[in-house]
Short mmCIF file of C-alpha atoms and ligand atoms in Angstrom, two decimals:
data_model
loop_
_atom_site.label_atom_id
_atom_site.label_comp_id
_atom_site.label_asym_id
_atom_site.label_seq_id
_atom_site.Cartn_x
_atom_site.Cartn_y
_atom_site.Cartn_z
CA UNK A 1351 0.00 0.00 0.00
CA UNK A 1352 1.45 3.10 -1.25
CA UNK A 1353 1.43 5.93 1.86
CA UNK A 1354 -1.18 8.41 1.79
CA UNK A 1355 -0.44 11.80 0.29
CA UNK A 1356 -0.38 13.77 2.88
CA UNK A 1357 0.77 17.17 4.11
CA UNK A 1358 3.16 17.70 6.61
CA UNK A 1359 3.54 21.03 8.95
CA UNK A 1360 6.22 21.80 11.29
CA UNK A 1361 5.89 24.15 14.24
CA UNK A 1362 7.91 24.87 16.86
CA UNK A 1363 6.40 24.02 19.66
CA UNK A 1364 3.01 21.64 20.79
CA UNK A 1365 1.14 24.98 21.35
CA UNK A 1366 1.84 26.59 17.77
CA UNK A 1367 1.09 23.13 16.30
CA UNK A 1368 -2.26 23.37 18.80
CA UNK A 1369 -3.20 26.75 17.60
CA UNK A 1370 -3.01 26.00 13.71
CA UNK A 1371 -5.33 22.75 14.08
CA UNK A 1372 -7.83 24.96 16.04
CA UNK A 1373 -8.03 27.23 13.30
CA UNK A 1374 -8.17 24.26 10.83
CA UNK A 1375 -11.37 22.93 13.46
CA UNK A 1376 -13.08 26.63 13.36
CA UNK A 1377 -12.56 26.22 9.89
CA UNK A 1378 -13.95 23.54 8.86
CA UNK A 1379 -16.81 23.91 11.39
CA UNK A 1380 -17.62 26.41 9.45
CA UNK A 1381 -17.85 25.03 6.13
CA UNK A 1382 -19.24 21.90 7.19
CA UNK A 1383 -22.44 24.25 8.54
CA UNK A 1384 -23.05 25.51 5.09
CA UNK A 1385 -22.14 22.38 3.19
CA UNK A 1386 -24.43 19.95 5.74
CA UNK A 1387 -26.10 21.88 8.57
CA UNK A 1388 -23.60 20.26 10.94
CA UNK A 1389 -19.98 19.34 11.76
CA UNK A 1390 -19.04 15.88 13.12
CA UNK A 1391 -15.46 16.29 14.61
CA UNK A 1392 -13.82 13.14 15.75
CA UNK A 1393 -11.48 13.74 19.29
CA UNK A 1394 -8.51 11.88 20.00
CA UNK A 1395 -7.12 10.53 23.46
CA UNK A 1396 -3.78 10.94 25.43
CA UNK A 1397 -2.40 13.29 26.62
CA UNK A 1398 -1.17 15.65 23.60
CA UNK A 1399 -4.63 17.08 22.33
CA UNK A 1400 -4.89 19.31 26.23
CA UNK A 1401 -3.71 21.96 24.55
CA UNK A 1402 -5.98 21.81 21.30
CA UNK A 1403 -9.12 21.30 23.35
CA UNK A 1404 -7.89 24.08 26.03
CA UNK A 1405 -7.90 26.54 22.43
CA UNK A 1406 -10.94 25.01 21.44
CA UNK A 1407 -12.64 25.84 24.72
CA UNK A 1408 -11.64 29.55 24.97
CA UNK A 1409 -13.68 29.76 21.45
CA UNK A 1410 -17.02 29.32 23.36
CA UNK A 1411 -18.08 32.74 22.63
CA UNK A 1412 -17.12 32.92 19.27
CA UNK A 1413 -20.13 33.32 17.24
CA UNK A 1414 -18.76 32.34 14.17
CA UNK A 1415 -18.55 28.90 15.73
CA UNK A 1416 -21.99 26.50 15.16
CA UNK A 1417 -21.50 25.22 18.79
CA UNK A 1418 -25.31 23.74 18.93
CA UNK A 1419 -24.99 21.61 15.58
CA UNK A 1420 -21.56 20.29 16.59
CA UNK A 1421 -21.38 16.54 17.24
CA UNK A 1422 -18.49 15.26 19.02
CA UNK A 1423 -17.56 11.24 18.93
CA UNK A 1424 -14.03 9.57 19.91
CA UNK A 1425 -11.39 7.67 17.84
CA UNK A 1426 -10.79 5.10 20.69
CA UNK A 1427 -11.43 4.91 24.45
CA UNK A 1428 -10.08 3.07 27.84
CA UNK A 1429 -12.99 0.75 29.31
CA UNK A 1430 -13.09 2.83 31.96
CA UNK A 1431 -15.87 5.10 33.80
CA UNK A 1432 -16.56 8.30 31.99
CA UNK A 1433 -15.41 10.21 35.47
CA UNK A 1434 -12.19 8.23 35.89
CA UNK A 1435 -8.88 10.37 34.98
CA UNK A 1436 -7.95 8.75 32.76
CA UNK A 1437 -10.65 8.60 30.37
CA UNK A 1438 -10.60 9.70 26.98
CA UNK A 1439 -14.28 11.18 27.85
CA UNK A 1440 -13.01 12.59 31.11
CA UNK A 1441 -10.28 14.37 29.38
CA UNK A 1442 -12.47 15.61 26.78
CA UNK A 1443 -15.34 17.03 28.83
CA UNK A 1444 -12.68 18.46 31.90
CA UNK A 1445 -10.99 20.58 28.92
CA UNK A 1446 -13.29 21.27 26.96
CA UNK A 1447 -17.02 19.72 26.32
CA UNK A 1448 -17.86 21.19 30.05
CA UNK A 1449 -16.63 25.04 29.15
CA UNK A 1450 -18.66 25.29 25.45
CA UNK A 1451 -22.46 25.42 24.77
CA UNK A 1452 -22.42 21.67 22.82
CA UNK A 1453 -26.01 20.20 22.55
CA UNK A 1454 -25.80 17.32 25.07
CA UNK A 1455 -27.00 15.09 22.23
CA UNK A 1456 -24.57 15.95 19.71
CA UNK A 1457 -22.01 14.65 22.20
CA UNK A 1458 -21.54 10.83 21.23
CA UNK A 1459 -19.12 8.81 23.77
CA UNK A 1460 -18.46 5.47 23.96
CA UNK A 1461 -20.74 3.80 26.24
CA UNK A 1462 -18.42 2.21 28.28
CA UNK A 1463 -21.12 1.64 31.18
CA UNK A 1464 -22.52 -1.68 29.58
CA UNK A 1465 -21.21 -4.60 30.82
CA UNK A 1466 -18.40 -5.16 28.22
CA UNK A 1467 -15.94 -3.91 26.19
CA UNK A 1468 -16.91 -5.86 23.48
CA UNK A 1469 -21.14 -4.53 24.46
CA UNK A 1470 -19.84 -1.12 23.73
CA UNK A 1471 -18.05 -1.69 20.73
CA UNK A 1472 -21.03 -3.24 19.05
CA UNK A 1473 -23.11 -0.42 20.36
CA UNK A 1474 -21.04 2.24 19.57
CA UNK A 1475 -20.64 0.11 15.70
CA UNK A 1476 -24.10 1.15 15.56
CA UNK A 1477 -24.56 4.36 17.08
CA UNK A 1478 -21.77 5.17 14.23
CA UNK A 1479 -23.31 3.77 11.34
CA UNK A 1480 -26.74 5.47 12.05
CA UNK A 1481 -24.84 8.55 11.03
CA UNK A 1482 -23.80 7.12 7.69
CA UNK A 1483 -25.45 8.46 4.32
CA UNK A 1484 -24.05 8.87 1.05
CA UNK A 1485 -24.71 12.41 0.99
CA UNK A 1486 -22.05 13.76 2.96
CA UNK A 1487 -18.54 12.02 4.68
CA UNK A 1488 -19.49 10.34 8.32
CA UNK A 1489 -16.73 12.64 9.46
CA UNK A 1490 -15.62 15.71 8.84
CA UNK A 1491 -12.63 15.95 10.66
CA UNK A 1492 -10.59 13.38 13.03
CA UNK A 1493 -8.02 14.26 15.18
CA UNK A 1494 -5.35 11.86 15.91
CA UNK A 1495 -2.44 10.85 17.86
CA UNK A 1496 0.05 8.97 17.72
CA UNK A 1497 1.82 6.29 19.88
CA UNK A 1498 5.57 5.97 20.01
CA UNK A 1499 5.19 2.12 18.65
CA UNK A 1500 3.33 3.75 15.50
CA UNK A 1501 -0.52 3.09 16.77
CA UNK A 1502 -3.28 5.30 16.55
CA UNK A 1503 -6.03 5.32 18.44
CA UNK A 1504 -5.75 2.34 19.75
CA UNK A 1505 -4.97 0.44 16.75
CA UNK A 1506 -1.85 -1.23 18.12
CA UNK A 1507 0.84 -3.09 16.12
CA UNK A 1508 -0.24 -6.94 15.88
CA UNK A 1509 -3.21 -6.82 16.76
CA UNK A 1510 -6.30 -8.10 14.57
CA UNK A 1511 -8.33 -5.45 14.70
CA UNK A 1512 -5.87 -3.89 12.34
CA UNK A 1513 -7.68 -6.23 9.55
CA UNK A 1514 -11.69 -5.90 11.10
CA UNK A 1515 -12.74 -4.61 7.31
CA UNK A 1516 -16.29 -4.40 8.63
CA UNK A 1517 -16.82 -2.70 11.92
CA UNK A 1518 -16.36 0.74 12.42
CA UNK A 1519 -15.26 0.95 15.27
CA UNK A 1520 -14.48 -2.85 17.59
CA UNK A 1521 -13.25 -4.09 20.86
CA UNK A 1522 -9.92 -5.08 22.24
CA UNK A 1523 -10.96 -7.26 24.71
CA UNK A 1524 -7.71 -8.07 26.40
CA UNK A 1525 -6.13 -5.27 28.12
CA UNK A 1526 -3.65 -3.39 25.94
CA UNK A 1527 -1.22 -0.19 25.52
CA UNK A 1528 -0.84 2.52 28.66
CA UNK A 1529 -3.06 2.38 30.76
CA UNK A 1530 -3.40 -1.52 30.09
CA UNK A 1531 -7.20 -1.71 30.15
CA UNK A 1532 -9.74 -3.23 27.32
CA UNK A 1533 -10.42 -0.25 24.61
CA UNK A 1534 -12.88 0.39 22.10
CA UNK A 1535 -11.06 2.26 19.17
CA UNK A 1536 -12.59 3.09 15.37
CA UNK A 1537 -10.93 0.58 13.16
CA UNK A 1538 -9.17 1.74 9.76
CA UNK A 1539 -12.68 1.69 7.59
CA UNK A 1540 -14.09 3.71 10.58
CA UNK A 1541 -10.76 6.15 10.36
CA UNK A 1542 -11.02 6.09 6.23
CA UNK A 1543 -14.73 7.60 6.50
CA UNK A 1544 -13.31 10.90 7.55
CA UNK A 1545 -12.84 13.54 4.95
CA UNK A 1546 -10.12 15.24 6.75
CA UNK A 1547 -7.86 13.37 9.16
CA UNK A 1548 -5.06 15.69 11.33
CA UNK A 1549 -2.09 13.98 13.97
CA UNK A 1550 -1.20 16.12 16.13
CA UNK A 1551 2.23 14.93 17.48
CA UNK A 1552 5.04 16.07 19.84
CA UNK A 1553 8.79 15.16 20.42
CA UNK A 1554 11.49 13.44 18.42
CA UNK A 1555 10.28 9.74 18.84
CA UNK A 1556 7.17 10.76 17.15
CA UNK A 1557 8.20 13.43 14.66
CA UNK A 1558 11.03 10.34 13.55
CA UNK A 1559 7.91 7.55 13.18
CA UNK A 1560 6.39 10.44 11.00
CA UNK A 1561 9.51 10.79 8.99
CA UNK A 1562 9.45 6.52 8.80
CA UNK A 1563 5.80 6.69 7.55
CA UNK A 1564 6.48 9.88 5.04
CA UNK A 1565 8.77 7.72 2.88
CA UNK A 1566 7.05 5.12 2.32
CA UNK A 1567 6.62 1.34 3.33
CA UNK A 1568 5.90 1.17 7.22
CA UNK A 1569 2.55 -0.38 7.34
CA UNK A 1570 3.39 -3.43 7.95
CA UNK A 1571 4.90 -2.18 11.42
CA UNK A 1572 3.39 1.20 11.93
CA UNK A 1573 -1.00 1.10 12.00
CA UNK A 1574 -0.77 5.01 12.03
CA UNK A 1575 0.92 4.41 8.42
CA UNK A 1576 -2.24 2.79 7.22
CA UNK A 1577 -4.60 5.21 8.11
CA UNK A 1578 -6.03 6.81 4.48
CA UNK A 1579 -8.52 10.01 4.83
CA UNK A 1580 -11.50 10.43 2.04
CA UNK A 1581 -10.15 13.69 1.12
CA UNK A 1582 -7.22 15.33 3.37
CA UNK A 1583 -4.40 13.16 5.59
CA UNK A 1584 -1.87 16.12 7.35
CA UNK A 1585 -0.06 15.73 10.63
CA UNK A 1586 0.68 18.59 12.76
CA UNK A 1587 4.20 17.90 14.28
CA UNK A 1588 6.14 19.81 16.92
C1 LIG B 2309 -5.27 6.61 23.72
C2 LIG B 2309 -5.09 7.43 22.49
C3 LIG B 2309 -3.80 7.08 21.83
C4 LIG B 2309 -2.95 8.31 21.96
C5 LIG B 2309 -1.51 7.98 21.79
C6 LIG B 2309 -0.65 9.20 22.14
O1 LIG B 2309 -6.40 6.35 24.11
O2 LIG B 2309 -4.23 6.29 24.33
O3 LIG B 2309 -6.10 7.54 21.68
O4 LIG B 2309 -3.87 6.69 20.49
O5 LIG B 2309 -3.36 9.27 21.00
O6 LIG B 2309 -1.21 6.90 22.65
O7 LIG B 2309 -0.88 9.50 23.50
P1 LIG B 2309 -0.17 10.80 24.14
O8 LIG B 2309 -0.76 11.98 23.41
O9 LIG B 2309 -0.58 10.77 25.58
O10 LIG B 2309 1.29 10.65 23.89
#
């Protein structure tokens, strides 16, 4: 598999690279309002995106901003409860989904209070799919990091959800990656209905996987490598 085209931007520091994909957000927030009535933006977990959804969440009074037809779902979660630290959900809302005026129902979590991993994968399959029509991408824009053994979400290196070509989004049962807890991440169909798809990286480990994945050839070790966007793939690198 040939890699992606995609655009690469280097900034100085995590908060210039930050800055730039909230403007890209506001953007295409924006445009997605006048193309479709609403913008479905895709969050990412770990620790890197604080500063993004700190930026994000100083917009609230920006008018130019559709906050009440914005729906929000995530790339991957930890089975864990929605109040525990770390939670991708936690994160999310403590930074940002608690200091903007979102429509509670535009705000699409994994619902990791059913009994299993594997329970809320299927559900949140479907809770996905429901959104799907041929009229306009599922997604308009998913942020993403990535992991300094080349996964994404929580699409980690070996494992068989890698090669799920039907779910969009599935269940690693076992505990896996840091913390070691079962996830539910999108799979790569779920990732390739996106029509824009940003990483947002930091530090040399990561920027030097990037640099691996820009030339070409990786995807048999690196998953981020196999992620392909509908219309845009960029990574935001400090
Ligand atoms: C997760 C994330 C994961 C994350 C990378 C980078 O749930 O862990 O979705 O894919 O983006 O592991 O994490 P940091 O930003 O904390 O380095």
């Amino acid at each position: 598999m040939k890699p992606a085209e995609a655009e690469f931007y280097f900034f100085a520091s995590l908060e210039e690279a930050s800055r730039a994909l909230c403007r890209e957000i506001i953007r295409e927030a924006r445009q997605a309002m006048s193309a479709y009535g609403d913008f479905r933006l895709v969050l990412a977990g770990g620790s890197t995106p604080v500063p993004l959804y700190e930026m994000l969440a100083a917009e609230s009074d920006n008018p130019g901003i559709p906050w009440k037809s914005i729906h929000l779902f995530w790339g991957d979660e930890r089975f864990l409860p929605q109040d525990h630290p770390e939670s991708n959900y936690y994160l999310a809302a403590e930074t940002f989904l608690n200091k903007v005026p979102l429509a509670a129902e535009n705000i699409h979590p994994v619902p990791v209070w059913l009994a299993t991993a594997h329970e809320a994968a299927s559900q949140y399959d479907q809770i996905l799919g429901q959104f799907e029509n041929r009229k306009r991408p599922l997604f308009d824009l998913t942020v993403l990091g990535l992991g300094e053994d080349g996964h994404t979400a929580s699409l980690f290196p070996g494992y068989p959800v890698l090669e799920d070509k039907l779910s969009l989004a599935a269940a690693l049962e076992e505990p896996a990656g840091s913390p070691p807890v079962p996830r539910i991440t999108m799979t790569l169909k779920g990732l390739a209905r996106s029509s824009r798809i940003c990483f947002l990286i930091a530090g040399k480990k990561k920027r030097e996987i990037m640099e691996k994945i820009r030339t070409g050839g990786r995807e048999d070790i690196y998953p981020a490598a196999r992620v392909r966007a509908m219309d845009w793939l960029e990574w935001f690198a400090a």
